[in-house]
Each structure stands twice: as C-alpha cells, then as structure tokens.
Amino acid sequence: MSDQGTKLTSSHWGIGVATVVDNRIVSVEGHASDPATSEINANIPGSLHGKARILRPAIRKSWLDGTPGNVRRGRDQFVEVSWDRALDLVCRELTRVRTQHGNSAIFAGSYGWSSTGRFHHAQSQLKRFLNTQGGFVRSEGNYSYNAALGLMPHIVGPYRQHVVEATRWPVIAKHTDLIVMFGGLALRNTQVSDGGVSKHRMIGNFEACATAGVSFVNISPLRSDASDVLNAQWLPVSPGSDTALMMGLAHTLIEEDLCDLEFLQVYTVGYERLRAYLVGDHDDEPKDAAWAAARTGVAAGDIRALALRMAAGRTMISVAAGVQRTDFGEQPMWMAIALAAMLGQIGLPGGGYTVGYGVNANIGNVERPFRWGTLPQGINPVRDFIPVAMISEMLLNPGGSYSYQGQQRTFPDTRLVWWAGGNPFHHHQDLNRLHDAFQTPETVIVNDLNWTATARHADIVLPIAAAQERTDFGAGKSDNALVPMPQLITPQGEARVEYDIYADLEARLGSDAAFTEGKSSDEWIDDIWEITRARAKEAGLALPDWQAFIAGDVIHLPDPSPAQVFLSEYRADPVAHALPTPSGRIELFSETIAGFELPDCKGHPYWYPPRDRVADEAGDFPLAMLSGQPKTRLHSQLDNGAYSLSQKIAGREPVLLHPDDAEERGIKSGDVVELFNNRGRCLAGARVTDEISPGCVFLWTGAWYDPDFDAPQARDRHGNPNVLTHDLRTSSLTQSPAAHSAMIEPTFPKWPAI
Ligand SMILES: Nc1nc2c(c(=O)[nH]1)N[C@H]1C(S)=C(S)[C@@H](COP(=O)(O)OP(=O)(O)OC[C@H]3O[C@@H](n4cnc5c(=O)[nH]c(N)nc54)[C@H](O)[C@@H]3O)O[C@H]1N2
Ligand SMILES: Nc1nc2c(c(=O)[nH]1)N[C@H]1C(S)=C(S)[C@@H](COP(=O)(O)OP(=O)(O)OC[C@H]3O[C@@H](n4cnc5c(=O)[nH]c(N)nc54)[C@H](O)[C@@H]3O)O[C@H]1N2
Ligand SMILES: [Mo]
C-alpha cells in the first residue's frame, strides 16, 4: 500500500489527491496541474464509505431457497454468504447453463463506465474470463452516441475518427466567426472523459474564443447548455425538432443561392436528391423557414437570419451527442453534415461540423500520443451480439427477430446474465419494462461496489474493491497523461478485486490457467506498464520503470496534433484521401441505407416528428422531458456522495420547470412533485427557473432508482428519469437509445405514502 506521501487517484472526472486517515479517505482534492478541477471528487469519501457499500457476497434469499414462486427480482431479501459459498454458486450456475444451453445462453454485455485503471477495468476482466470459458453474448455500441456509431460509417467514415480528429479549440479561436451549437455545449459535461482527464481545458478554450470575438448560438431547450462566458444567443428549440430546424436553414441557403455547389459536386454525392426533398419536389411541402418554425418553435425570421449569418463567415456546426439520443436521432446528424456541406466549409480551419464536442473533456482538446497497454481480452468463441440498448427486448423475446443495419437478426435465449461495471437500472430506458425483463433469466450475477438497483435485481451479488482500494495506473482513452493509482486503503468489508475473483473461479473450474496465465495481478500490471513503456519509446518518449512511476507524480505527455482540422486531408486531396464510404465521398444520399428499405431511416436526411408527441393525441402529457448528464456526479456513480446530495431537494433529484408551466399547476420551487406518463412515475424536487424553455422539464440522469412497489406504476421515490423514457430506440438502422424523447405531466403526488 502507498505511504503517506503518495495519494494520487484517478477518476473519469480527473486526477484526485486523497487525504487518508485510519484507512479512510476523508477528502479528495483536484491535482495542482489541472487548471479547472472537478467538484465531483467531493463525492468520493461519502460514497466509498457509505451505507450502500456491499460489504459481503450476498444471495437473493428465495433464489437460494429454490422457491422463486411469487417473489420477484428487485424486491426480495438477500442473505450474506461466505466468498466460498458465493463462488461455488457462480461455478455451479456457469457450468449448468453452459452444459444445458451452451455459451450463447450467457449474456455478459455488461455495458457501463465502471472505474478508471488500465488493468482493473471491470468489463475487460469479466470478458477475458468468460472468453476462457467458452464465451458469451456481448453487446455492440454504447448509450452515448450510438446513432453516430451506426450512421457515420455509411456517410462519412467511422465515428471514432470524428472524435480523434476533431478540429482543435485553439484553431477555432483563431479562425471561426460563428459556432452554431445544436444541443449547446454544456461545460458541466466536459468534467468527464472516458478513462480519465488530466487537465480540464474547456473553460480556458471558451474564454479564448470569447476574447477572440467568436460568436455562439445555443440551440437547445436549456439556456445553461451554453456557459455564461460565451455570451451566446439562445434559440430555444422544441426537443426532437433539430432536423426540421436544419432543413429550414438549408432551404434558406437554397432560396438565397448561398450553397457552395462546387464543394457539393466534388466532395459529396446525392445532393440533388436531398435538394428535391428540401424544396418539396415530391411532396409539395417545401421545408422552408416557415415550415421549420411550425415544428421547432423557432421564429421563421430567426431561422432565415441565422442561415444568412452562417453563410457570411467561417461557421462551425456543433451537434451535441444528446441531440442524437432522441427519436430518429440519425437524422439531425445527417442533416447537420448536409448543412455543413452546403456551406462548403468542411475541412477548412474552424469550419464544417463536429458531432460530440462536449461529449467529453478531451474532444477537440487533446489526444493520446500512442496506444496505452491493455489487458488482452482473448477471443470470444460466441459470435452473437445485441445492439446495446436492446437488453429488455432480448430478455423479453428469446428467439424473436429484429432489424439492425439492414439485417434481420435473432435474439439469443438468455439463461444467465452477468453484469460488471454498469448500472442498467440507471442507464436503460423504461425501467418498469426492464424490471419485467430481468425476471426472465434463470440466474443474474452482479459485481458492484454499491447496492444499486441493478445489484438488487441480482441473485448473486459480488462486492468489488473500489479504484482507491487497488493498485493500477490511469490513462484516459483520449488523454495525454499517465496517472499512478497506488492502493490508498484496504477494501471495505470483504470486497475483492475482480481479477482475484476470476482467478479463484478458474481454479475451481479446473481450467488450465488460461485466464491468469499463472500471473498475479501485480505481475499483469507490470506487464501492461512495460507494453506502455515500449510504445512510448517507439514514439520517442521515455517512461520510468514501474516502481519509480507508482511512487511518483502524474506524467504529462505531448499532444500529437494540437493544430488538427477535421477532414482537412480529404479537402486537400479527395482522391488520395478518399473517405471509407461506398462512394469515397460524403454521402448526402446513401444507396446502402436506401437499399435497406427501412420505414424509419431513408436514403437521405428526412423529417420524422417525435413519437410521444404523435401518440399523445389527447395532450395528456404536454411537457417534453430532457434527462441529460448530471453536473454533480458521473451518471449514477457516487449519487450518495456529499456533492450530489447537496443538490437534492427534500432528498429528491431536482427537476427544472419553467415559471409558466409551474404557475399553471400551482408548483413552487422546493415542492415535491410527481412526474408521470403511461410508462411510469417518479417523485422529484421542483426547481422553477427560466433556464428551461416553456413546455420542457429537465430531470438529471442518475438518481438511484428506488421503486415503491406499493404505489401506482411502482413509483420511483427518488427521481430517476428512466421510469418515464420509452424503450423504442432511434430507428431500426442503429437501434440506439432515444432517452431525450419522452413526454410527461407533472402534478402533486397523488399517493400519500412516501
Ligand atoms: N434518461 C437517460 N438515460 C441515460 C442517458 C441520458 O442522457 N438520459 N445517458 C446514457 C449514457 S450517455 C450513458 S454512458 C449511460 C451510463 O450508464 P452506466 O455507465 O451504466 O452508469 P454508471 O452510473 O457510470 O454505472 C457504472 C456502475 O459501475 C460500478 N462500478 C464502478 N467501478 C467498478 C468496478 O471496478 N467494478 C465493478 N464491477 N463495478 C464498478 C458503479 O458503482 C456503477 O454502479 O447512461 C445512459 N442513460
Ligand atoms: N458531469 C458529468 N459529465 C458527463 C457525464 C456525467 O454523467 N456527468 N457523462 C458523460 C457521458 S457518458 C456522455 S455520453 C456525455 C454526454 O454529453 P451530451 O450528449 O452532450 O449530453 P446530454 O447532457 O445528454 O445532452 C446535452 C444537451 O442536449 C440538450 N438536448 C437534449 N435533447 C435535445 C434536442 O432534441 N434538441 C436540442 N437542440 N437539444 C437537446 C439538453 O438540453 C442537454 O443538456 O457527457 C459526459 N459528461
Ligand atoms: Mo455516455
């Protein structure tokens, strides 16, 4: 364990410096080399040592008794058992399911962010272990930008390139006149980056842009999606209507003869077909500014004026990932690319488009200088997978068929679910449906630190050591720093590191050390560090040996391309740097997608109104609910920490309501309200503010789901938006989560018991 001098830790929200007293972490501060540290650190002590920590392995009582009957997962009692007993049961179930049903009856997609650390990454550990045991059904994609992952390869190229090669902020400060931000560019979200962020640079870049005179337009239902320093013009837009707004802008460019036809001809295919749709050749419905105004709530004059401004100077179109986490979320991205192509500035410094600035702290700021070492996951003998957000669908429809990327696929028949490092009872949509879906497997195993709602839906619960309770090193996926993560305290209760759990399981199962390869976790970390060191050397960088590194401070490395401009090479030479699309160009019409003949994603960007609005003819659920990322935590992680708790209202998650909507219902700030629709209901604490536009409410994601099974629709007591969201997904092209598209009604709690 580390001595008193070295107390670094690394989280997805930054490097922390911990104070340890008597084997307890009493505070975590940001690191001195970080110009804007995150307050999320303040959650660590309370959550790590909180009442919700799982201290011993536990088994759901009626499952252990073999009397499932009328008791249900998620509402049963647990009994604590020894590790020996718990691991025996895991071995028994793994062996039984493999023998009786084969490995494709095991689902271990285990989506989720887990913790930082190159070696102890929860999903990598579980997947490596199961790969040595015959494999498992995995999941493909993520909840963050899945529609982008699925669409971009058809029309530009892999989404990952958009992130890695995003135009850098100093380039924007220098060259850009106007940034049009669909979904804003929320500073609160740039606290976080997958695997870690060593320096929070975003506020500095915003300030540099403001000083340089860059103008910002925030097109979002939430004013605070743009920082005050940006002095942005706010155009509140009706959620889910960005595609219509972009079409209104595009139509204005056509009308005003402002399209760059040469760019469209050289660098894109399919413009004529999109143009025909925009001007209404086939449906007699020109998608002009007035048409767009009727669908978006943005005045036609404002739309026309914005189009002219966009064409008048260097313009960057920024689309937040949240905008594609909506019904038909492929369309606003595709249309944004079309709009940028019509302006003809793609590949120019500070012009064009980006999808995902603000999706993490590092995009547009920095990249890793070389690939970090990783724990090899081996090969999964099972080829089957599901799109990540089809978890309920899969569990409820074994053998059922679904459409994905133009293919008809079949769901596996899942008997065993194993989740490590994620919290589907926070992240998935329509939690009442997920609760039903989780009744179907024979066995559910969950590894976690805390008694999350997912752990409470398990049969076997394994307590895991936290990042501060194990030795590792941190290195963000797109960061340029290496962070020593010495073990700071011993694991709470009987919690264990996941590697040791799988090593024990392997020994019990009598396999031939394919998982451990005969090594301890320390030996593995050493190996992974040496791989990292060798790659550094190839990149011309010298790293210390492990002993010196783990006892030392963070190592900052250079940024490989601080002045990069997205698609500049393609612009310079569209033949030599042809895009990896079927035509080699940007596809404003995709023959591939058109050939799939999907009802919900056609061959070019297309306007579809959001589903809940269409379904609610009677207007019973008039308010659109946004459920973006919380400022005070990472998703559901550390929700019981001091900073997260400090923002709750009467112990509930705050919901933002516009003064007009609040007054109409007699709701005041501080009231406990009930939000409901046909799918579910939850309590939340009202915060009345004109930061949110009328007709919308905003409920942050991640409040620990706490269903009251005695209340109507198993009302959640705490304020988790996913009891209200639908599980329909964006489209059958990508089957992505569409969490931002839900209509609700707020009222005073109708059921008295709280
Ligand atoms: N309504 C709505 N829903 C959303 C979103 C939205 O905008 N609106 N956003 C979506 C997005 S973008 C995302 S990425 C998802 C996030 O969804 P998740 O990634 O599932 O959310 P987290 O709360 O980060 O869950 C991580 C879990 O891993 C546990 N954990 C931490 N470290 C370890 C470890 O070392 N081992 C193990 N076994 N467990 C560990 C934590 O305790 C926690 O329970 O949510 C999605 N859900
Ligand atoms: N503090 C903190 N930061 C985080 C995270 C966290 O949990 N906590 N999570 C991280 C993760 S995993 C991800 S994926 C990213 C997500 O990053 P984003 O996807 O950018 O974040 P969101 O908060 O989902 O959405 C951004 C904004 O989009 C707006 N919006 C929603 N729907 C619409 C719409 O239809 N039209 C328009 N114009 N605007 C809309 C909302 O007002 C919302 O505030 O954030 C990351 N950063
Ligand atoms: Mo995400």
CSV table of N, CA and C and ligand atoms in Angstrom, one decimal, residues 13 38 40 111 113 142-145 181-194 218-225 235-242 245 319-327 332 356-361 426 625-637 692 698 700-701 739-741, ligand 2:
chain,number,residue,atom,x,y,z
A,13,TRP,N,-13.4,11.8,-13.9
A,13,TRP,CA,-13.5,13.3,-13.9
A,13,TRP,C,-12.2,14.0,-13.4
A,38,SER,N,-12.6,19.2,-10.9
A,38,SER,CA,-14.0,18.9,-10.8
A,38,SER,C,-14.4,18.7,-9.4
A,40,ILE,N,-16.8,16.9,-8.5
A,40,ILE,CA,-17.3,15.5,-8.4
A,40,ILE,C,-16.4,14.7,-7.4
A,111,TYR,N,-22.7,-3.4,-20.2
A,111,TYR,CA,-22.4,-2.1,-20.6
A,111,TYR,C,-22.3,-1.2,-19.4
A,113,TRP,N,-19.7,2.3,-17.4
A,113,TRP,CA,-18.5,3.1,-17.3
A,113,TRP,C,-17.5,2.6,-16.3
A,142,ASN,N,-22.9,1.9,-27.7
A,142,ASN,CA,-22.9,2.5,-26.4
A,142,ASN,C,-24.2,3.3,-26.2
A,143,TYR,N,-24.4,3.9,-25.0
A,143,TYR,CA,-25.6,4.7,-24.8
A,143,TYR,C,-25.3,6.2,-25.2
A,144,SER,N,-24.1,6.5,-25.4
A,144,SER,CA,-23.7,7.9,-25.6
A,144,SER,C,-23.9,8.4,-27.0
A,145,TYR,N,-23.4,7.8,-28.0
A,145,TYR,CA,-23.5,8.3,-29.3
A,145,TYR,C,-23.7,7.1,-30.3
A,181,MET,N,-24.5,25.8,-32.1
A,181,MET,CA,-24.4,24.6,-31.2
A,181,MET,C,-25.8,24.0,-31.0
A,182,PHE,N,-26.1,22.9,-31.7
A,182,PHE,CA,-27.3,22.2,-31.5
A,182,PHE,C,-27.1,21.3,-30.3
A,183,GLY,N,-28.0,21.6,-29.3
A,183,GLY,CA,-27.8,20.9,-28.0
A,183,GLY,C,-26.8,21.6,-27.1
A,184,GLY,N,-26.4,22.8,-27.5
A,184,GLY,CA,-25.5,23.5,-26.7
A,184,GLY,C,-24.1,22.8,-26.6
A,185,LEU,N,-23.4,23.2,-25.6
A,185,LEU,CA,-22.0,22.6,-25.4
A,185,LEU,C,-21.8,22.7,-23.9
A,186,ALA,N,-22.5,21.9,-23.2
A,186,ALA,CA,-22.6,22.0,-21.7
A,186,ALA,C,-21.2,21.9,-21.0
A,187,LEU,N,-20.8,22.9,-20.3
A,187,LEU,CA,-19.5,22.8,-19.6
A,187,LEU,C,-19.5,21.7,-18.6
A,188,ARG,N,-20.7,21.5,-18.0
A,188,ARG,CA,-20.8,20.5,-16.9
A,188,ARG,C,-20.4,19.1,-17.4
A,189,ASN,N,-20.7,18.9,-18.7
A,189,ASN,CA,-20.4,17.6,-19.3
A,189,ASN,C,-18.9,17.4,-19.5
A,190,THR,N,-18.2,18.5,-19.7
A,190,THR,CA,-16.7,18.4,-20.0
A,190,THR,C,-15.9,18.2,-18.8
A,191,GLN,N,-16.5,17.9,-17.7
A,191,GLN,CA,-15.8,17.5,-16.5
A,191,GLN,C,-15.2,16.1,-16.7
A,192,VAL,N,-15.8,15.3,-17.6
A,192,VAL,CA,-15.6,13.9,-17.6
A,192,VAL,C,-15.0,13.4,-19.0
A,193,SER,N,-14.1,12.4,-18.9
A,193,SER,CA,-13.7,11.8,-20.1
A,193,SER,C,-13.4,10.3,-19.8
A,194,ASP,N,-13.7,9.5,-20.7
A,194,ASP,CA,-13.6,8.0,-20.5
A,194,ASP,C,-12.2,7.6,-20.2
A,218,ASN,N,-26.8,29.1,-29.1
A,218,ASN,CA,-27.1,27.9,-28.4
A,218,ASN,C,-28.5,27.5,-28.8
A,219,ILE,N,-28.6,26.4,-29.5
A,219,ILE,CA,-29.9,25.9,-30.0
A,219,ILE,C,-30.3,24.7,-29.1
A,220,SER,N,-31.0,25.0,-28.0
A,220,SER,CA,-31.3,24.0,-27.0
A,220,SER,C,-32.4,24.4,-26.1
A,221,PRO,N,-33.1,23.4,-25.5
A,221,PRO,CA,-34.2,23.8,-24.6
A,221,PRO,C,-33.7,24.4,-23.3
A,222,LEU,N,-32.3,24.3,-23.1
A,222,LEU,CA,-31.8,24.7,-21.8
A,222,LEU,C,-30.7,25.8,-22.0
A,223,ARG,N,-31.0,26.9,-21.4
A,223,ARG,CA,-30.1,28.1,-21.6
A,223,ARG,C,-28.7,27.7,-21.1
A,224,SER,N,-28.6,27.0,-20.0
A,224,SER,CA,-27.3,26.8,-19.4
A,224,SER,C,-26.5,25.7,-20.1
A,225,ASP,N,-27.0,25.2,-21.3
A,225,ASP,CA,-26.2,24.4,-22.2
A,225,ASP,C,-25.1,25.2,-22.8
A,235,LEU,N,-31.5,30.2,-28.8
A,235,LEU,CA,-32.7,29.9,-29.6
A,235,LEU,C,-33.3,28.6,-29.0
A,236,PRO,N,-34.3,28.8,-28.1
A,236,PRO,CA,-34.9,27.5,-27.5
A,236,PRO,C,-35.6,26.8,-28.6
A,237,VAL,N,-35.4,25.5,-28.7
A,237,VAL,CA,-35.9,24.7,-29.8
A,237,VAL,C,-36.8,23.6,-29.1
A,238,SER,N,-37.8,23.2,-29.8
A,238,SER,CA,-38.6,22.1,-29.3
A,238,SER,C,-37.8,20.8,-29.4
A,239,PRO,N,-37.7,20.0,-28.3
A,239,PRO,CA,-36.9,18.8,-28.3
A,239,PRO,C,-37.3,17.9,-29.5
A,240,GLY,N,-36.3,17.3,-30.1
A,240,GLY,CA,-36.5,16.4,-31.2
A,240,GLY,C,-36.8,17.0,-32.5
A,241,SER,N,-36.7,18.4,-32.6
A,241,SER,CA,-37.1,19.0,-33.9
A,241,SER,C,-35.9,19.6,-34.6
A,242,ASP,N,-34.6,19.3,-34.2
A,242,ASP,CA,-33.5,19.9,-34.8
A,242,ASP,C,-33.4,19.7,-36.3
A,245,LEU,N,-35.3,22.2,-38.0
A,245,LEU,CA,-34.7,23.5,-38.0
A,245,LEU,C,-33.5,23.5,-39.0
A,319,VAL,N,-22.9,19.6,-33.0
A,319,VAL,CA,-24.1,18.8,-32.6
A,319,VAL,C,-23.7,18.0,-31.4
A,320,ALA,N,-24.4,18.3,-30.3
A,320,ALA,CA,-24.2,17.5,-29.0
A,320,ALA,C,-24.7,16.1,-29.2
A,321,ALA,N,-24.0,15.2,-28.6
A,321,ALA,CA,-24.5,13.8,-28.7
A,321,ALA,C,-25.9,13.6,-28.2
A,322,GLY,N,-26.3,14.5,-27.2
A,322,GLY,CA,-27.7,14.4,-26.7
A,322,GLY,C,-28.7,14.5,-27.8
A,323,VAL,N,-28.4,15.3,-28.8
A,323,VAL,CA,-29.3,15.6,-29.9
A,323,VAL,C,-29.6,14.3,-30.7
A,324,GLN,N,-28.6,13.4,-30.8
A,324,GLN,CA,-28.9,12.1,-31.5
A,324,GLN,C,-29.4,11.0,-30.5
A,325,ARG,N,-29.5,11.3,-29.2
A,325,ARG,CA,-30.1,10.4,-28.2
A,325,ARG,C,-31.6,10.7,-28.2
A,326,THR,N,-32.2,10.8,-29.3
A,326,THR,CA,-33.6,11.2,-29.5
A,326,THR,C,-34.3,10.3,-30.5
A,327,ASP,N,-35.6,10.3,-30.6
A,327,ASP,CA,-36.3,9.6,-31.7
A,327,ASP,C,-35.7,10.0,-33.0
A,332,PRO,N,-30.8,14.3,-37.3
A,332,PRO,CA,-30.1,15.6,-37.1
A,332,PRO,C,-28.7,15.5,-37.4
A,356,GLY,N,-20.2,15.9,-31.2
A,356,GLY,CA,-19.7,15.4,-29.9
A,356,GLY,C,-18.7,16.3,-29.2
A,357,TYR,N,-18.5,17.5,-29.7
A,357,TYR,CA,-17.8,18.5,-28.7
A,357,TYR,C,-18.6,18.5,-27.5
A,358,GLY,N,-18.0,18.4,-26.4
A,358,GLY,CA,-18.8,18.5,-25.1
A,358,GLY,C,-19.2,17.1,-24.7
A,359,VAL,N,-19.0,16.1,-25.5
A,359,VAL,CA,-19.4,14.7,-25.0
A,359,VAL,C,-18.4,14.2,-24.0
A,360,ASN,N,-17.2,14.8,-24.1
A,360,ASN,CA,-16.2,14.5,-23.1
A,360,ASN,C,-15.2,15.7,-23.0
A,361,ALA,N,-14.4,15.6,-22.0
A,361,ALA,CA,-13.5,16.8,-21.7
A,361,ALA,C,-12.4,16.9,-22.8
A,426,HIS,N,-30.0,2.2,-13.9
A,426,HIS,CA,-29.9,3.7,-14.1
A,426,HIS,C,-30.0,3.9,-15.6
A,625,MET,N,-39.7,16.0,-21.6
A,625,MET,CA,-38.7,15.8,-20.6
A,625,MET,C,-37.3,15.5,-21.2
A,626,LEU,N,-36.3,16.4,-20.8
A,626,LEU,CA,-34.9,16.2,-21.1
A,626,LEU,C,-34.3,15.5,-19.9
A,627,SER,N,-33.4,14.6,-20.1
A,627,SER,CA,-32.7,14.0,-19.0
A,627,SER,C,-31.2,13.8,-19.3
A,628,GLY,N,-30.5,15.0,-19.3
A,628,GLY,CA,-29.1,15.0,-19.6
A,628,GLY,C,-28.3,14.6,-18.4
A,629,GLN,N,-26.9,14.7,-18.7
A,629,GLN,CA,-26.0,14.2,-17.7
A,629,GLN,C,-25.9,15.2,-16.5
A,630,PRO,N,-25.7,14.6,-15.3
A,630,PRO,CA,-25.7,15.4,-14.1
A,630,PRO,C,-24.4,16.1,-13.9
A,631,LYS,N,-24.5,17.4,-13.4
A,631,LYS,CA,-23.3,18.1,-13.1
A,631,LYS,C,-22.6,17.5,-11.9
A,632,THR,N,-23.3,17.0,-11.0
A,632,THR,CA,-22.8,16.7,-9.6
A,632,THR,C,-22.3,15.2,-9.5
A,633,ARG,N,-22.3,14.4,-10.5
A,633,ARG,CA,-21.8,13.1,-10.4
A,633,ARG,C,-21.5,12.5,-11.8
A,634,LEU,N,-21.1,11.3,-11.9
A,634,LEU,CA,-21.0,10.6,-13.2
A,634,LEU,C,-22.1,9.6,-13.3
A,635,HIS,N,-23.1,9.9,-14.1
A,635,HIS,CA,-24.3,9.1,-14.2
A,635,HIS,C,-24.8,8.8,-12.8
A,636,SER,N,-24.9,7.5,-12.5
A,636,SER,CA,-25.4,7.1,-11.2
A,636,SER,C,-24.3,6.9,-10.1
A,637,GLN,N,-23.0,7.1,-10.6
A,637,GLN,CA,-21.9,6.8,-9.6
A,637,GLN,C,-21.9,7.9,-8.6
A,692,ILE,N,-34.9,26.9,-18.3
A,692,ILE,CA,-35.5,25.9,-19.2
A,692,ILE,C,-36.6,26.5,-20.0
A,698,PHE,N,-36.6,19.4,-17.2
A,698,PHE,CA,-35.2,18.8,-17.2
A,698,PHE,C,-35.0,18.0,-15.9
A,700,TRP,N,-32.2,15.5,-14.3
A,700,TRP,CA,-30.8,14.9,-14.5
A,700,TRP,C,-30.9,13.4,-14.4
A,701,THR,N,-30.0,12.7,-15.1
A,701,THR,CA,-30.0,11.3,-15.0
A,701,THR,C,-29.2,10.8,-13.8
A,739,ALA,N,-33.3,8.4,-25.2
A,739,ALA,CA,-33.8,8.8,-23.9
A,739,ALA,C,-34.3,10.2,-23.8
A,740,HIS,N,-33.9,11.1,-24.7
A,740,HIS,CA,-34.3,12.5,-24.6
A,740,HIS,C,-35.7,12.7,-25.1
A,741,SER,N,-36.4,11.7,-25.7
A,741,SER,CA,-37.7,11.9,-26.3
A,741,SER,C,-38.8,11.3,-25.4
B,2,LIG,N1,-20.7,15.8,-15.1
B,2,LIG,C1,-20.9,14.8,-16.0
B,2,LIG,N2,-20.4,14.9,-17.2
B,2,LIG,C2,-20.6,13.9,-18.1
B,2,LIG,C3,-21.3,12.8,-17.8
B,2,LIG,C4,-21.9,12.7,-16.5
B,2,LIG,O1,-22.6,11.7,-16.1
B,2,LIG,N3,-21.7,13.7,-15.6
B,2,LIG,N4,-21.5,11.8,-18.7
B,2,LIG,C5,-20.6,11.7,-19.9
B,2,LIG,C6,-21.2,10.9,-20.9
B,2,LIG,S1,-21.2,9.2,-20.7
B,2,LIG,C7,-21.6,11.4,-22.1
B,2,LIG,S2,-22.2,10.4,-23.3
B,2,LIG,C8,-21.7,12.9,-22.3
B,2,LIG,C9,-23.0,13.3,-22.9
B,2,LIG,O2,-22.8,14.5,-23.5
B,2,LIG,P1,-24.1,15.1,-24.3
B,2,LIG,O3,-24.7,14.1,-25.1
B,2,LIG,O4,-23.6,16.4,-24.9
B,2,LIG,O5,-25.0,15.5,-23.0
B,2,LIG,P2,-26.5,15.5,-22.7
B,2,LIG,O6,-26.5,16.1,-21.3
B,2,LIG,O7,-27.2,14.2,-22.9
B,2,LIG,O8,-27.2,16.4,-23.7
B,2,LIG,C10,-26.7,17.8,-23.9
B,2,LIG,C11,-27.8,18.7,-24.0
B,2,LIG,O9,-28.6,18.4,-25.2
B,2,LIG,C12,-29.9,19.1,-25.0
B,2,LIG,N5,-30.9,18.3,-25.7
B,2,LIG,C13,-31.5,17.2,-25.4
B,2,LIG,N6,-32.4,16.8,-26.4
B,2,LIG,C14,-32.3,17.8,-27.3
B,2,LIG,C15,-32.9,18.1,-28.6
B,2,LIG,O10,-33.7,17.3,-29.1
B,2,LIG,N7,-32.5,19.2,-29.3
B,2,LIG,C16,-31.6,20.0,-28.8
B,2,LIG,N8,-31.2,21.0,-29.6
B,2,LIG,N9,-31.0,19.9,-27.6
B,2,LIG,C17,-31.3,18.8,-26.9
B,2,LIG,C18,-30.2,19.0,-23.5
B,2,LIG,O11,-30.6,20.3,-23.1
B,2,LIG,C19,-28.8,18.6,-22.9
B,2,LIG,O12,-28.4,19.4,-21.8
B,2,LIG,O13,-21.5,13.6,-21.1
B,2,LIG,C20,-20.3,13.1,-20.4
B,2,LIG,N10,-20.1,14.1,-19.4
